[in-house]
Amino acid sequence: MLVLENVHTHYGKIEALHGVSVEVNQGEIVSLIGANGAGKTTLLMTVCGSPQASSGSVFLEGRDITHAPTASIMRSGIAIVPEGRRVFSGLTVEENLHMGGFFNSKAEIRKSQDHVYELFPRLKEREQQRAGTMSGGEQQMLAIGRALMSKPRMIILDEPSLGLAPIVIQQIFEIIGQLREEGITVFLVEQNAHQALSLADRGYVLETGRIRLHDTGANLLANPDVRNAYLGG
Ligand code: ATP
C-alpha cells in the first residue's frame, strides 16, 4: 500500500535519511522504532511530501507520490496524526472533528462523526468541551478521531504514546489495534518499542537515517540487539 524505495531526504545540505526502504502492506500494522533524532518524523513527513525526498521514490497504492503536493497526498486516502497531537485547543471536540472532515459533505461528516463516537464514547460524552481542557489521553483520542473523519484507508501515527501515563498508553494501543480490525492500514512511529512491536505485524528499526533491521514484530521483540538498545536489555 505504501512503499518507500531508497529514499534520501535533506534539510538544506544535511542528509537526514540515507536511502531508506520501507513497505507497508494493506491491512497491516507496521511500526517504525528508533531513538531521538533517528529520522522517524522526517520519514513520515517525506511520505506527506514536506520535505520531499531528494532522491528515491514513494508510492501510495502503486501511484508515485514522491513529488506530489502535500494537499493532494492528504486527499488520497492517508490521514496523519502528528506528534504532540495538535488538536485545536480553543475549539470543541465536535468542531475539531468537523475540521478533520473538511473536504466531505455534511451527510458524510455526520456519518463519520457517529462512527468516531462509537469508537470513542469518551469523545461523545465531551462533545461540547474545548479540546485544550481535556487530558492528554483524551486529546490523543481526539487527534485519532479527527484523522478518521476523512475515512482514510491508511493512518499514520507519530508517537501517539508520547507523554501519556502507562494505563492511557494501553488504551491508545488497544484503539490502534481496533483500527486494523476495521481494515485500516496503520503505520506507527514510536519510541515506546515494546508496545509498538507487540502490536505490529512487522517492524523497522531506524538508526541515524538508515534502516538497521526489519522483521516481524515478534522477532524484533526477541532480537537481542533490539532488546539491548530499545527494551532495556
Ligand atoms: P524524535 O524522536 O526526537 O522526534 P526523530 O527520529 O523523529 O526524533 P527527526 O525529527 O526526523 O528525528 O530528525 C532527524 C534529523 O533531522 C535530526 O538530526 C534533526 O536535527 C534533523 N532535522 C529535523 N527537522 C529538521 C529541520 N526542519 N531542519 C533541519 N534539520 C532537521
GROMACS .gro file of C-alpha atoms and ligand atoms in nm:
model
  264
    1MET     CA    1   0.000   0.000   0.000
    2LEU     CA    2   0.286   0.236   0.092
    3VAL     CA    3   0.634   0.180  -0.047
    4LEU     CA    4   0.947   0.386   0.011
    5GLU     CA    5   1.232   0.291  -0.219
    6ASN     CA    6   1.584   0.406  -0.136
    7VAL     CA    7   1.461   0.742  -0.007
    8HIS     CA    8   1.710   1.018   0.071
    9THR     CA    9   1.581   1.333   0.240
   10HIS     CA   10   1.775   1.652   0.306
   11TYR     CA   11   1.728   1.960   0.519
   12GLY     CA   12   1.938   2.202   0.317
   13LYS     CA   13   2.278   2.036   0.285
   14ILE     CA   14   2.220   1.796   0.574
   15GLU     CA   15   2.103   1.448   0.478
   16ALA     CA   16   1.858   1.310   0.738
   17LEU     CA   17   1.755   0.989   0.553
   18HIS     CA   18   2.029   0.793   0.378
   19GLY     CA   19   1.847   0.557   0.143
   20VAL     CA   20   1.550   0.422   0.336
   21SER     CA   21   1.327   0.143   0.203
   22VAL     CA   22   1.004   0.055   0.384
   23GLU     CA   23   0.689  -0.131   0.280
   24VAL     CA   24   0.351  -0.121   0.449
   25ASN     CA   25   0.102  -0.373   0.311
   26GLN     CA   26  -0.272  -0.335   0.316
   27GLY     CA   27  -0.432  -0.431   0.648
   28GLU     CA   28  -0.105  -0.439   0.841
   29ILE     CA   29   0.018  -0.251   1.142
   30VAL     CA   30   0.380  -0.163   1.074
   31SER     CA   31   0.584   0.001   1.348
   32LEU     CA   32   0.892   0.211   1.297
   33ILE     CA   33   1.106   0.244   1.606
   34GLY     CA   34   1.419   0.447   1.669
   35ALA     CA   35   1.588   0.679   1.915
   36ASN     CA   36   1.554   1.057   1.928
   37GLY     CA   37   1.684   1.214   1.612
   38ALA     CA   38   1.694   0.885   1.413
   39GLY     CA   39   1.478   1.043   1.144
   40LYS     CA   40   1.137   0.892   1.224
   41THR     CA   41   0.941   1.215   1.185
   42THR     CA   42   1.142   1.303   0.875
   43LEU     CA   43   1.041   0.970   0.720
   44LEU     CA   44   0.671   1.035   0.789
   45MET     CA   45   0.691   1.389   0.663
   46THR     CA   46   0.863   1.268   0.347
   47VAL     CA   47   0.561   1.043   0.285
   48CYS     CA   48   0.345   1.354   0.321
   49GLY     CA   49   0.564   1.545   0.075
   50SER     CA   50   0.709   1.804   0.312
   51PRO     CA   51   1.003   1.786   0.281
   52GLN     CA   52   1.005   1.588  -0.043
   53ALA     CA   53   1.259   1.309  -0.099
   54SER     CA   54   1.569   1.440  -0.272
   55SER     CA   55   1.611   1.101  -0.439
   56GLY     CA   56   1.438   0.764  -0.431
   57SER     CA   57   1.062   0.712  -0.461
   58VAL     CA   58   0.746   0.699  -0.253
   59PHE     CA   59   0.447   0.503  -0.385
   60LEU     CA   60   0.097   0.502  -0.242
   61GLU     CA   61  -0.130   0.226  -0.375
   62GLY     CA   62   0.101   0.199  -0.675
   63ARG     CA   63   0.096   0.572  -0.754
   64ASP     CA   64   0.424   0.762  -0.745
   65ILE     CA   65   0.368   1.043  -0.491
   66THR     CA   66   0.734   1.139  -0.446
   67HIS     CA   67   0.679   1.483  -0.592
   68ALA     CA   68   0.306   1.522  -0.534
   69PRO     CA   69   0.191   1.827  -0.336
   70THR     CA   70   0.107   1.757   0.031
   71ALA     CA   71  -0.257   1.863  -0.015
   72SER     CA   72  -0.312   1.606  -0.288
   73ILE     CA   73  -0.139   1.330  -0.086
   74MET     CA   74  -0.365   1.410   0.209
   75ARG     CA   75  -0.666   1.367  -0.017
   76SER     CA   76  -0.563   1.026  -0.144
   77GLY     CA   77  -0.669   0.809   0.147
   78ILE     CA   78  -0.393   0.881   0.401
   79ALA     CA   79  -0.451   1.058   0.731
   80ILE     CA   80  -0.177   1.163   0.970
   81VAL     CA   81  -0.188   1.207   1.347
   82PRO     CA   82   0.109   1.434   1.414
   83GLU     CA   83   0.344   1.419   1.710
   84GLY     CA   84   0.218   1.626   2.001
   85ARG     CA   85  -0.146   1.572   1.894
   86ARG     CA   86  -0.200   1.933   1.783
   87VAL     CA   87  -0.574   1.949   1.839
   88PHE     CA   88  -0.731   2.294   1.806
   89SER     CA   89  -0.740   2.371   2.177
   90GLY     CA   90  -0.991   2.660   2.156
   91LEU     CA   91  -1.240   2.451   1.957
   92THR     CA   92  -1.478   2.192   2.098
   93VAL     CA   93  -1.442   1.820   2.040
   94GLU     CA   94  -1.714   1.833   1.777
   95GLU     CA   95  -1.559   2.131   1.599
   96ASN     CA   96  -1.222   1.956   1.593
   97LEU     CA   97  -1.383   1.653   1.431
   98HIS     CA   98  -1.550   1.871   1.171
   99MET     CA   99  -1.210   2.017   1.082
  100GLY     CA  100  -1.096   1.662   1.005
  101GLY     CA  101  -1.388   1.611   0.767
  102PHE     CA  102  -1.329   1.942   0.593
  103PHE     CA  103  -1.340   1.801   0.239
  104ASN     CA  104  -1.654   1.594   0.294
  105SER     CA  105  -2.026   1.665   0.255
  106LYS     CA  106  -2.240   1.737   0.560
  107ALA     CA  107  -2.401   1.393   0.542
  108GLU     CA  108  -2.060   1.224   0.525
  109ILE     CA  109  -1.937   1.431   0.821
  110ARG     CA  110  -2.238   1.323   1.028
  111LYS     CA  111  -2.177   0.956   0.941
  112SER     CA  112  -1.805   0.973   1.018
  113GLN     CA  113  -1.870   1.161   1.340
  114ASP     CA  114  -2.115   0.893   1.458
  115HIS     CA  115  -1.856   0.629   1.376
  116VAL     CA  116  -1.583   0.813   1.569
  117TYR     CA  117  -1.817   0.840   1.870
  118GLU     CA  118  -1.881   0.465   1.852
  119LEU     CA  119  -1.507   0.404   1.868
  120PHE     CA  120  -1.451   0.668   2.134
  121PRO     CA  121  -1.758   0.702   2.361
  122ARG     CA  122  -1.547   0.937   2.576
  123LEU     CA  123  -1.542   1.191   2.293
  124LYS     CA  124  -1.920   1.175   2.260
  125GLU     CA  125  -1.954   1.249   2.633
  126ARG     CA  126  -1.727   1.551   2.586
  127GLU     CA  127  -1.864   1.669   2.253
  128GLN     CA  128  -1.901   2.033   2.359
  129GLN     CA  129  -1.586   2.052   2.575
  130ARG     CA  130  -1.296   2.263   2.449
  131ALA     CA  131  -1.015   2.034   2.339
  132GLY     CA  132  -0.749   2.228   2.532
  133THR     CA  133  -0.918   2.144   2.862
  134MET     CA  134  -0.909   1.768   2.805
  135SER     CA  135  -0.649   1.524   2.940
  136GLY     CA  136  -0.353   1.421   2.724
  137GLY     CA  137  -0.510   1.081   2.655
  138GLU     CA  138  -0.844   1.234   2.554
  139GLN     CA  139  -0.664   1.477   2.325
  140GLN     CA  140  -0.483   1.184   2.165
  141MET     CA  141  -0.817   1.009   2.111
  142LEU     CA  142  -0.947   1.329   1.954
  143ALA     CA  143  -0.644   1.357   1.728
  144ILE     CA  144  -0.703   0.998   1.609
  145GLY     CA  145  -1.078   1.062   1.576
  146ARG     CA  146  -1.013   1.374   1.374
  147ALA     CA  147  -0.785   1.179   1.139
  148LEU     CA  148  -1.057   0.915   1.093
  149MET     CA  149  -1.308   1.178   0.981
  150SER     CA  150  -1.161   1.175   0.630
  151LYS     CA  151  -1.231   0.797   0.612
  152PRO     CA  152  -0.868   0.707   0.541
  153ARG     CA  153  -0.755   0.370   0.410
  154MET     CA  154  -0.428   0.427   0.591
  155ILE     CA  155  -0.346   0.614   0.909
  156ILE     CA  156   0.000   0.731   1.010
  157LEU     CA  157   0.062   0.798   1.378
  158ASP     CA  158   0.367   0.985   1.504
  159GLU     CA  159   0.448   0.884   1.864
  160PRO     CA  160   0.091   0.860   1.992
  161SER     CA  161   0.208   0.743   2.337
  162LEU     CA  162   0.434   1.043   2.397
  163GLY     CA  163   0.384   1.197   2.743
  164LEU     CA  164   0.094   0.971   2.841
  165ALA     CA  165   0.053   0.761   3.157
  166PRO     CA  166   0.101   0.381   3.114
  167ILE     CA  167  -0.269   0.299   3.155
  168VAL     CA  168  -0.364   0.557   2.892
  169ILE     CA  169  -0.093   0.429   2.659
  170GLN     CA  170  -0.250   0.084   2.692
  171GLN     CA  171  -0.589   0.226   2.586
  172ILE     CA  172  -0.439   0.410   2.290
  173PHE     CA  173  -0.265   0.094   2.167
  174GLU     CA  174  -0.590  -0.102   2.203
  175ILE     CA  175  -0.760   0.158   1.985
  176ILE     CA  176  -0.483   0.130   1.726
  177GLY     CA  177  -0.541  -0.247   1.723
  178GLN     CA  178  -0.911  -0.179   1.663
  179LEU     CA  179  -0.828   0.035   1.359
  180ARG     CA  180  -0.665  -0.269   1.199
  181GLU     CA  181  -0.982  -0.469   1.276
  182GLU     CA  182  -1.172  -0.204   1.081
  183GLY     CA  183  -0.949  -0.267   0.781
  184ILE     CA  184  -0.743   0.049   0.817
  185THR     CA  185  -0.372   0.007   0.745
  186VAL     CA  186  -0.158   0.155   1.022
  187PHE     CA  187   0.194   0.297   1.004
  188LEU     CA  188   0.304   0.368   1.358
  189VAL     CA  189   0.613   0.559   1.464
  190GLU     CA  190   0.709   0.509   1.826
  191GLN     CA  191   0.981   0.536   2.084
  192ASN     CA  192   0.778   0.301   2.303
  193ALA     CA  193   0.933  -0.001   2.132
  194HIS     CA  194   0.778  -0.269   2.349
  195GLN     CA  195   0.416  -0.168   2.288
  196ALA     CA  196   0.474  -0.077   1.925
  197LEU     CA  197   0.639  -0.409   1.837
  198SER     CA  198   0.394  -0.616   2.042
  199LEU     CA  199   0.109  -0.477   1.836
  200ALA     CA  200   0.280  -0.471   1.498
  201ASP     CA  201   0.264  -0.731   1.223
  202ARG     CA  202   0.606  -0.609   1.114
  203GLY     CA  203   0.854  -0.353   1.232
  204TYR     CA  204   1.153  -0.149   1.119
  205VAL     CA  205   1.439  -0.013   1.329
  206LEU     CA  206   1.569   0.323   1.211
  207GLU     CA  207   1.912   0.439   1.327
  208THR     CA  208   2.069   0.769   1.219
  209GLY     CA  209   1.871   0.780   0.897
  210ARG     CA  210   1.917   0.415   0.797
  211ILE     CA  211   1.702   0.103   0.841
  212ARG     CA  212   1.914  -0.130   1.055
  213LEU     CA  213   1.667  -0.415   1.096
  214HIS     CA  214   1.327  -0.523   0.973
  215ASP     CA  215   1.132  -0.830   1.070
  216THR     CA  216   0.803  -0.940   1.222
  217GLY     CA  217   0.709  -0.756   1.542
  218ALA     CA  218   0.756  -1.079   1.742
  219ASN     CA  219   1.103  -1.148   1.602
  220LEU     CA  220   1.219  -0.792   1.666
  221LEU     CA  221   1.092  -0.814   2.024
  222ALA     CA  222   1.304  -1.126   2.073
  223ASN     CA  223   1.611  -0.986   1.893
  224PRO     CA  224   1.897  -0.933   2.143
  225ASP     CA  225   2.019  -0.614   1.969
  226VAL     CA  226   1.670  -0.465   1.983
  227ARG     CA  227   1.632  -0.575   2.344
  228ASN     CA  228   1.958  -0.411   2.444
  229ALA     CA  229   1.910  -0.088   2.254
  230TYR     CA  230   1.536  -0.028   2.288
  231LEU     CA  231   1.389  -0.253   2.553
  232GLY     CA  232   1.627  -0.205   2.842
  233GLY     CA  233   1.809  -0.539   2.796
  234ATP     P1  234   1.235   1.247   1.775
  234ATP     O1  235   1.202   1.111   1.824
  234ATP     O2  236   1.321   1.323   1.872
  234ATP     O3  237   1.117   1.325   1.726
  234ATP     P2  238   1.304   1.167   1.506
  234ATP     O4  239   1.354   1.026   1.498
  234ATP     O5  240   1.164   1.191   1.467
  234ATP     O6  241   1.335   1.226   1.650
  234ATP     P3  242   1.371   1.372   1.317
  234ATP     O7  243   1.289   1.476   1.386
  234ATP     O8  244   1.319   1.317   1.190
  234ATP     O9  245   1.403   1.251   1.415
  234ATP    O10  246   1.518   1.431   1.292
  234ATP     C1  247   1.618   1.362   1.216
  234ATP     C2  248   1.736   1.455   1.195
  234ATP    O11  249   1.699   1.562   1.108
  234ATP     C3  250   1.787   1.519   1.323
  234ATP    O12  251   1.928   1.528   1.315
  234ATP     C4  252   1.725   1.659   1.321
  234ATP    O13  253   1.808   1.754   1.387
  234ATP     C5  254   1.719   1.689   1.171
  234ATP     N1  255   1.606   1.776   1.140
  234ATP     C6  256   1.475   1.750   1.164
  234ATP     N2  257   1.397   1.853   1.121
  234ATP     C7  258   1.482   1.946   1.068
  234ATP     C8  259   1.463   2.073   1.009
  234ATP     N3  260   1.342   2.125   0.989
  234ATP     N4  261   1.574   2.140   0.968
  234ATP     C9  262   1.698   2.087   0.984
  234ATP     N5  263   1.722   1.966   1.039
  234ATP    C10  264   1.616   1.897   1.081
   0.00000   0.00000   0.00000
